mmCIF file of C-alpha atoms in Angstrom:
data_model
loop_
_atom_site.group_PDB
_atom_site.id
_atom_site.type_symbol
_atom_site.label_atom_id
_atom_site.label_comp_id
_atom_site.label_asym_id
_atom_site.label_seq_id
_atom_site.Cartn_x
_atom_site.Cartn_y
_atom_site.Cartn_z
ATOM 1 C CA MET A 364 104.363 81.556 75.403
ATOM 2 C CA LEU A 365 105.467 83.770 78.283
ATOM 3 C CA PRO A 366 102.766 84.430 80.896
ATOM 4 C CA ARG A 367 101.238 87.811 81.527
ATOM 5 C CA ALA A 368 100.928 89.160 85.079
ATOM 6 C CA GLY A 369 97.633 88.334 86.672
ATOM 7 C CA GLY A 370 95.574 90.700 88.782
ATOM 8 C CA VAL A 371 95.753 90.899 92.562
ATOM 9 C CA ASN A 372 92.233 90.682 93.946
ATOM 10 C CA ARG A 373 92.850 92.888 96.963
ATOM 11 C CA ASN A 374 93.755 95.962 94.921
ATOM 12 C CA ASP A 375 93.304 97.362 91.435
ATOM 13 C CA ALA A 376 96.126 97.012 88.945
ATOM 14 C CA ASN A 377 97.235 100.007 86.920
ATOM 15 C CA MET A 378 97.516 99.257 83.222
ATOM 16 C CA VAL A 379 99.552 102.214 81.978
ATOM 17 C CA ASP A 380 100.657 102.841 78.412
ATOM 18 C CA LYS A 381 103.795 101.088 77.182
ATOM 19 C CA SER A 382 106.056 104.143 76.933
ATOM 20 C CA THR A 383 105.183 105.326 80.453
ATOM 21 C CA LEU A 384 105.689 101.837 81.866
ATOM 22 C CA GLU A 385 109.042 101.410 80.136
ATOM 23 C CA SER A 386 110.136 104.778 81.512
ATOM 24 C CA ILE A 387 109.187 103.727 85.054
ATOM 25 C CA ILE A 388 110.938 100.375 84.703
ATOM 26 C CA SER A 389 114.123 101.721 83.135
ATOM 27 C CA GLU A 390 114.491 104.446 85.777
ATOM 28 C CA ASP A 391 113.342 102.640 88.901
ATOM 29 C CA LEU A 392 114.571 99.132 88.074
ATOM 30 C CA ALA A 393 117.877 100.322 86.639
ATOM 31 C CA ASP A 394 119.934 97.673 88.451
ATOM 32 C CA ILE A 395 118.025 94.891 86.678
ATOM 33 C CA TRP A 396 117.324 96.838 83.471
ATOM 34 C CA SER A 397 121.051 97.322 82.798
ATOM 35 C CA ILE A 398 121.756 93.570 82.618
ATOM 36 C CA LEU A 399 118.921 92.701 80.215
ATOM 37 C CA ASP A 400 119.087 92.540 76.437
ATOM 38 C CA SER A 401 116.472 94.217 74.244
ATOM 39 C CA ASP A 402 114.251 91.123 74.003
ATOM 40 C CA GLU A 403 114.313 90.628 77.758
ATOM 41 C CA LYS A 404 113.444 94.285 78.327
ATOM 42 C CA HIS A 405 110.476 93.871 76.006
ATOM 43 C CA ILE A 406 109.305 90.811 77.961
ATOM 44 C CA ILE A 407 109.568 92.728 81.251
ATOM 45 C CA ALA A 408 107.655 95.708 79.861
ATOM 46 C CA GLN A 409 104.890 93.450 78.540
ATOM 47 C CA ASN A 410 104.408 91.657 81.850
ATOM 48 C CA PHE A 411 105.160 94.262 84.529
ATOM 49 C CA VAL A 412 101.988 95.434 86.302
ATOM 50 C CA LEU A 413 101.670 98.272 88.818
ATOM 51 C CA HIS A 414 99.448 97.867 91.872
ATOM 52 C CA ASN A 415 98.359 100.560 94.328
ATOM 53 C CA PHE A 416 97.972 99.518 97.954
ATOM 54 C CA LYS A 417 96.372 101.669 100.628
ATOM 55 C CA LYS A 418 97.947 102.051 104.063
ATOM 56 C CA ASN A 419 97.952 98.774 106.034
ATOM 57 C CA HIS A 420 96.593 96.735 103.110
ATOM 58 C CA ILE A 421 98.093 93.272 102.799
ATOM 59 C CA ILE A 422 100.210 92.615 99.699
ATOM 60 C CA TYR A 423 100.587 88.925 100.502
ATOM 61 C CA ALA A 424 99.904 86.911 103.634
ATOM 62 C CA GLU A 425 101.689 84.146 105.505
ATOM 63 C CA LYS A 426 100.878 80.725 103.994
ATOM 64 C CA ASP A 427 99.906 82.251 100.626
ATOM 65 C CA GLU A 428 101.487 80.570 97.625
ATOM 66 C CA PRO A 429 104.112 82.903 96.084
ATOM 67 C CA GLN A 430 103.427 84.013 92.530
ATOM 68 C CA PHE A 431 105.172 87.338 91.953
ATOM 69 C CA LEU A 432 108.424 89.188 92.220
ATOM 70 C CA TRP A 433 107.401 92.435 93.901
ATOM 71 C CA CYS A 434 109.246 95.730 93.564
ATOM 72 C CA LEU A 435 108.393 98.755 95.680
ATOM 73 C CA ILE A 436 108.159 101.818 93.433
ATOM 74 C CA LYS A 437 106.722 104.407 95.830
ATOM 75 C CA GLY A 438 105.890 104.347 99.536
ATOM 76 C CA LYS A 439 106.972 101.987 102.317
ATOM 77 C CA VAL A 440 106.329 98.276 102.872
ATOM 78 C CA LYS A 441 106.829 96.172 105.983
ATOM 79 C CA LEU A 442 107.546 92.454 106.196
ATOM 80 C CA PHE A 443 106.129 90.999 109.412
ATOM 81 C CA LYS A 444 105.205 87.793 111.159
ATOM 82 C CA ASN A 445 102.507 87.216 113.750
ATOM 83 C CA GLY A 446 103.779 85.428 116.828
ATOM 84 C CA MET A 447 102.467 84.099 120.110
ATOM 85 C CA GLY A 448 99.745 86.017 121.903
ATOM 86 C CA GLY A 449 98.850 87.965 118.771
ATOM 87 C CA ARG A 450 102.074 89.996 118.857
ATOM 88 C CA SER A 451 103.525 90.996 115.519
ATOM 89 C CA GLN A 452 107.253 91.153 114.763
ATOM 90 C CA ILE A 453 108.382 93.493 111.997
ATOM 91 C CA LEU A 454 111.158 91.620 110.216
ATOM 92 C CA ARG A 455 112.149 94.153 107.576
ATOM 93 C CA LEU A 456 111.150 97.516 106.147
ATOM 94 C CA TYR A 457 111.450 98.104 102.411
ATOM 95 C CA ARG A 458 112.140 101.371 100.641
ATOM 96 C CA PRO A 459 112.026 102.242 96.953
ATOM 97 C CA ILE A 460 113.557 100.557 94.997
ATOM 98 C CA GLN A 461 113.744 97.134 96.684
ATOM 99 C CA TYR A 462 112.563 93.694 95.622
ATOM 100 C CA PHE A 463 110.710 91.256 97.842
ATOM 101 C CA GLY A 464 108.417 88.241 97.903
ATOM 102 C CA TYR A 465 110.574 85.950 95.772
ATOM 103 C CA ARG A 466 112.486 83.864 98.355
ATOM 104 C CA ALA A 467 109.536 81.563 99.059
ATOM 105 C CA TRP A 468 109.076 80.843 95.342
ATOM 106 C CA PHE A 469 112.737 79.859 94.975
ATOM 107 C CA ALA A 470 112.371 77.660 98.074
ATOM 108 C CA HIS A 471 109.188 76.000 96.690
ATOM 109 C CA GLU A 472 107.255 76.807 99.849
ATOM 110 C CA PRO A 473 104.414 79.097 100.957
ATOM 111 C CA TYR A 474 105.205 82.491 102.433
ATOM 112 C CA VAL A 475 106.422 82.280 106.043
ATOM 113 C CA SER A 476 105.683 85.961 106.700
ATOM 114 C CA SER A 477 103.363 88.693 105.433
ATOM 115 C CA ALA A 478 103.929 91.957 103.580
ATOM 116 C CA ALA A 479 101.780 95.058 103.936
ATOM 117 C CA ALA A 480 101.856 98.667 102.825
ATOM 118 C CA PHE A 481 103.121 100.788 105.697
ATOM 119 C CA GLU A 482 101.711 103.815 103.893
ATOM 120 C CA ALA A 483 99.976 104.298 100.535
ATOM 121 C CA SER A 484 102.345 102.513 98.160
ATOM 122 C CA GLN A 485 102.811 101.641 94.508
ATOM 123 C CA VAL A 486 104.263 98.203 93.881
ATOM 124 C CA GLY A 487 105.204 96.525 90.612
ATOM 125 C CA ALA A 488 104.753 92.802 90.050
ATOM 126 C CA LEU A 489 106.272 90.250 87.678
ATOM 127 C CA PRO A 490 105.202 86.587 87.570
ATOM 128 C CA MET A 491 107.935 84.435 89.094
ATOM 129 C CA THR A 492 107.497 81.873 86.319
ATOM 130 C CA LEU A 493 108.597 84.589 83.901
ATOM 131 C CA VAL A 494 111.496 85.590 86.166
ATOM 132 C CA ALA A 495 112.637 81.955 86.195
ATOM 133 C CA GLU A 496 112.615 81.853 82.383
ATOM 134 C CA LEU A 497 114.691 85.026 82.250
ATOM 135 C CA ILE A 498 117.171 83.598 84.777
ATOM 136 C CA ASP A 499 117.543 80.467 82.626
ATOM 137 C CA ARG A 500 118.641 82.592 79.683
ATOM 138 C CA ASN A 501 120.606 85.300 81.526
ATOM 139 C CA ARG A 502 123.310 84.278 84.009
ATOM 140 C CA LYS A 503 123.796 87.896 85.141
ATOM 141 C CA LEU A 504 120.214 87.956 86.377
ATOM 142 C CA ALA A 505 120.835 84.781 88.361
ATOM 143 C CA TRP A 506 123.842 86.411 90.026
ATOM 144 C CA PHE A 507 121.717 89.483 90.795
ATOM 145 C CA PHE A 508 119.265 87.409 92.832
ATOM 146 C CA ILE A 509 122.050 85.414 94.499
ATOM 147 C CA HIS A 510 123.538 88.727 95.619
ATOM 148 C CA GLU A 511 120.159 90.025 96.862
ATOM 149 C CA LEU A 512 119.387 86.845 98.807
ATOM 150 C CA SER A 513 122.885 86.772 100.306
ATOM 151 C CA ARG A 514 122.604 90.371 101.519
ATOM 152 C CA HIS A 515 119.254 89.673 103.149
ATOM 153 C CA LEU A 516 120.615 86.520 104.810
ATOM 154 C CA GLY A 517 123.524 88.477 106.259
ATOM 155 C CA GLY A 518 121.175 91.175 107.497
ATOM 156 C CA SER A 519 118.904 88.563 109.100
ATOM 157 C CA ASP A 520 121.861 86.980 110.925
ATOM 158 C CA THR A 521 122.901 90.368 112.320
ATOM 159 C CA ARG A 522 119.345 91.198 113.327
ATOM 160 C CA MET A 523 118.938 87.874 115.131
ATOM 161 C CA VAL A 524 121.904 88.738 117.344
ATOM 162 C CA THR A 525 120.524 92.224 117.940
ATOM 163 C CA LEU A 526 117.111 90.990 119.044
ATOM 164 C CA THR A 527 118.489 88.286 121.334
ATOM 165 C CA GLN A 528 121.542 89.943 122.917
ATOM 166 C CA LYS A 529 121.069 93.705 123.024
ATOM 167 C CA HIS A 530 119.286 95.369 125.891
ATOM 168 C CA ILE A 531 116.095 97.347 125.314
ATOM 169 C CA ARG A 532 117.930 100.651 124.813
ATOM 170 C CA GLY A 533 120.219 99.150 122.199
ATOM 171 C CA ARG A 534 117.352 97.517 120.333
ATOM 172 C CA LEU A 535 115.293 100.693 120.133
ATOM 173 C CA ALA A 536 118.313 102.797 119.191
ATOM 174 C CA GLU A 537 119.130 100.348 116.405
ATOM 175 C CA ALA A 538 115.533 100.482 115.172
ATOM 176 C CA LEU A 539 115.670 104.285 114.994
ATOM 177 C CA CYS A 540 119.034 104.141 113.187
ATOM 178 C CA THR A 541 117.597 101.622 110.733
ATOM 179 C CA LEU A 542 114.698 103.964 110.001
ATOM 180 C CA LEU A 543 117.160 106.806 109.480
ATOM 181 C CA ASP A 544 119.372 104.741 107.166
ATOM 182 C CA ASN A 545 116.376 103.491 105.173
ATOM 183 C CA TYR A 546 114.319 106.653 104.834
ATOM 184 C CA GLY A 547 116.507 109.584 105.854
ATOM 185 C CA TYR A 548 115.466 112.936 107.258
ATOM 186 C CA GLU A 549 112.760 115.387 106.312
ATOM 187 C CA ASP A 550 113.869 118.721 104.828
ATOM 188 C CA ASP A 551 114.662 120.031 108.307
ATOM 189 C CA GLY A 552 117.566 117.572 108.515
ATOM 190 C CA THR A 553 116.538 116.133 111.886
ATOM 191 C CA THR A 554 113.019 114.621 111.651
ATOM 192 C CA LEU A 555 112.789 110.989 110.546
ATOM 193 C CA LYS A 556 111.035 110.627 107.204
ATOM 194 C CA ILE A 557 108.738 107.939 108.527
ATOM 195 C CA TYR A 558 106.071 108.249 111.213
ATOM 196 C CA MET A 559 105.600 105.090 113.256
ATOM 197 C CA ALA A 560 103.130 104.296 115.998
ATOM 198 C CA ARG A 561 104.648 103.233 119.315
ATOM 199 C CA GLU A 562 103.301 99.730 118.707
ATOM 200 C CA ASP A 563 105.131 99.514 115.366
ATOM 201 C CA LEU A 564 108.374 100.728 116.934
ATOM 202 C CA ALA A 565 107.935 98.078 119.614
ATOM 203 C CA ASN A 566 107.282 95.385 116.984
ATOM 204 C CA LEU A 567 110.392 96.446 115.092
ATOM 205 C CA SER A 568 112.485 96.344 118.289
ATOM 206 C CA ASN A 569 111.057 93.130 119.793
ATOM 207 C CA MET A 570 109.706 94.714 122.951
ATOM 208 C CA THR A 571 106.384 95.617 124.491
ATOM 209 C CA THR A 572 104.720 98.889 123.585
ATOM 210 C CA ALA A 573 105.081 100.028 127.199
ATOM 211 C CA ASN A 574 108.850 99.458 127.087
ATOM 212 C CA ALA A 575 109.114 101.307 123.771
ATOM 213 C CA ILE A 576 107.288 104.298 125.261
ATOM 214 C CA ARG A 577 109.494 104.321 128.374
ATOM 215 C CA THR A 578 112.704 104.037 126.338
ATOM 216 C CA LEU A 579 111.658 106.809 123.939
ATOM 217 C CA SER A 580 110.945 109.007 126.966
ATOM 218 C CA ALA A 581 114.378 108.194 128.396
ATOM 219 C CA PHE A 582 116.064 109.140 125.109
ATOM 220 C CA ALA A 583 114.093 112.392 125.112
ATOM 221 C CA ARG A 584 115.171 113.205 128.697
ATOM 222 C CA GLU A 585 118.777 112.588 127.651
ATOM 223 C CA ARG A 586 118.296 115.029 124.733
ATOM 224 C CA ILE A 587 119.080 112.355 122.163
ATOM 225 C CA ILE A 588 115.701 112.703 120.445
ATOM 226 C CA THR A 589 112.496 114.703 120.718
ATOM 227 C CA VAL A 590 109.082 113.138 120.152
ATOM 228 C CA ASP A 591 105.917 114.843 118.898
ATOM 229 C CA GLY A 592 103.191 112.284 118.312
ATOM 230 C CA ARG A 593 104.571 109.933 115.670
ATOM 231 C CA ARG A 594 107.257 112.391 114.608
ATOM 232 C CA VAL A 595 110.725 111.603 115.960
ATOM 233 C CA ARG A 596 113.461 114.213 115.684
ATOM 234 C CA ILE A 597 117.057 113.052 116.112
ATOM 235 C CA VAL A 598 118.916 115.616 118.234
ATOM 236 C CA ASP A 599 122.171 113.687 118.786
ATOM 237 C CA GLU A 600 122.662 111.130 116.018
ATOM 238 C CA GLN A 601 126.107 110.042 117.214
ATOM 239 C CA ALA A 602 124.839 109.309 120.713
ATOM 240 C CA LEU A 603 121.990 107.271 119.228
ATOM 241 C CA ARG A 604 124.402 105.267 117.062
ATOM 242 C CA ASN A 605 126.675 104.655 120.054
ATOM 243 C CA ILE A 606 123.758 103.221 122.040
ATOM 244 C CA SER A 607 122.824 101.099 119.022
ATOM 245 C CA ARG A 608 126.393 99.845 118.593
ATOM 246 C CA TYR A 609 127.159 99.018 122.209
ATOM 247 C CA GLY A 610 123.664 97.954 123.234
#
């Protein structure tokens, strides 16, 4: 008997009607949905549970035992790790529709980092035991996760070089470009569609908050960006990408 998704104590689960849930899954999880047969789609629909997380609420914490494949439906989620002196390093930012939280289960180990809602977010969950059963019967699904894990590994290798070799300007410019590539612009075509505190920008760029503030101010003086509170407007995208590329 295939397991049904359990509840997550920290937040309420949304039990929506079958037709609505299947519509959400088929539209938002199209990359997985397209490689499943009708029985597998039925299993997914029966076990997929939506959870709503408020801003800054923890989805899972470091050292928790992994249980679910998570998929961000709406909102923004950050993957982070607490380091020495209480400093937090943002490892990755997720956008709809991206999957997360499954690597530790495949590795048979507890989570080595934490995930939290960066803003009010809706996240779907599937039990990893069910995912494993589906992988056993569907080779295409196995290749899907191999591809996902390989992409993330490549991105982590690149980011490691960035954080250890680029100067402060290059690291912050790359962080801003990453935000742009992940979330895009507001309707005005220049304002980043994500509003981050200086501390979060610093944690994403592996620098102190004071250095992040000084570097943002330098970019503003150079007319590369303008800053209004947490709103960052990109004035010269090419200049920003050049700083990111050459460090």
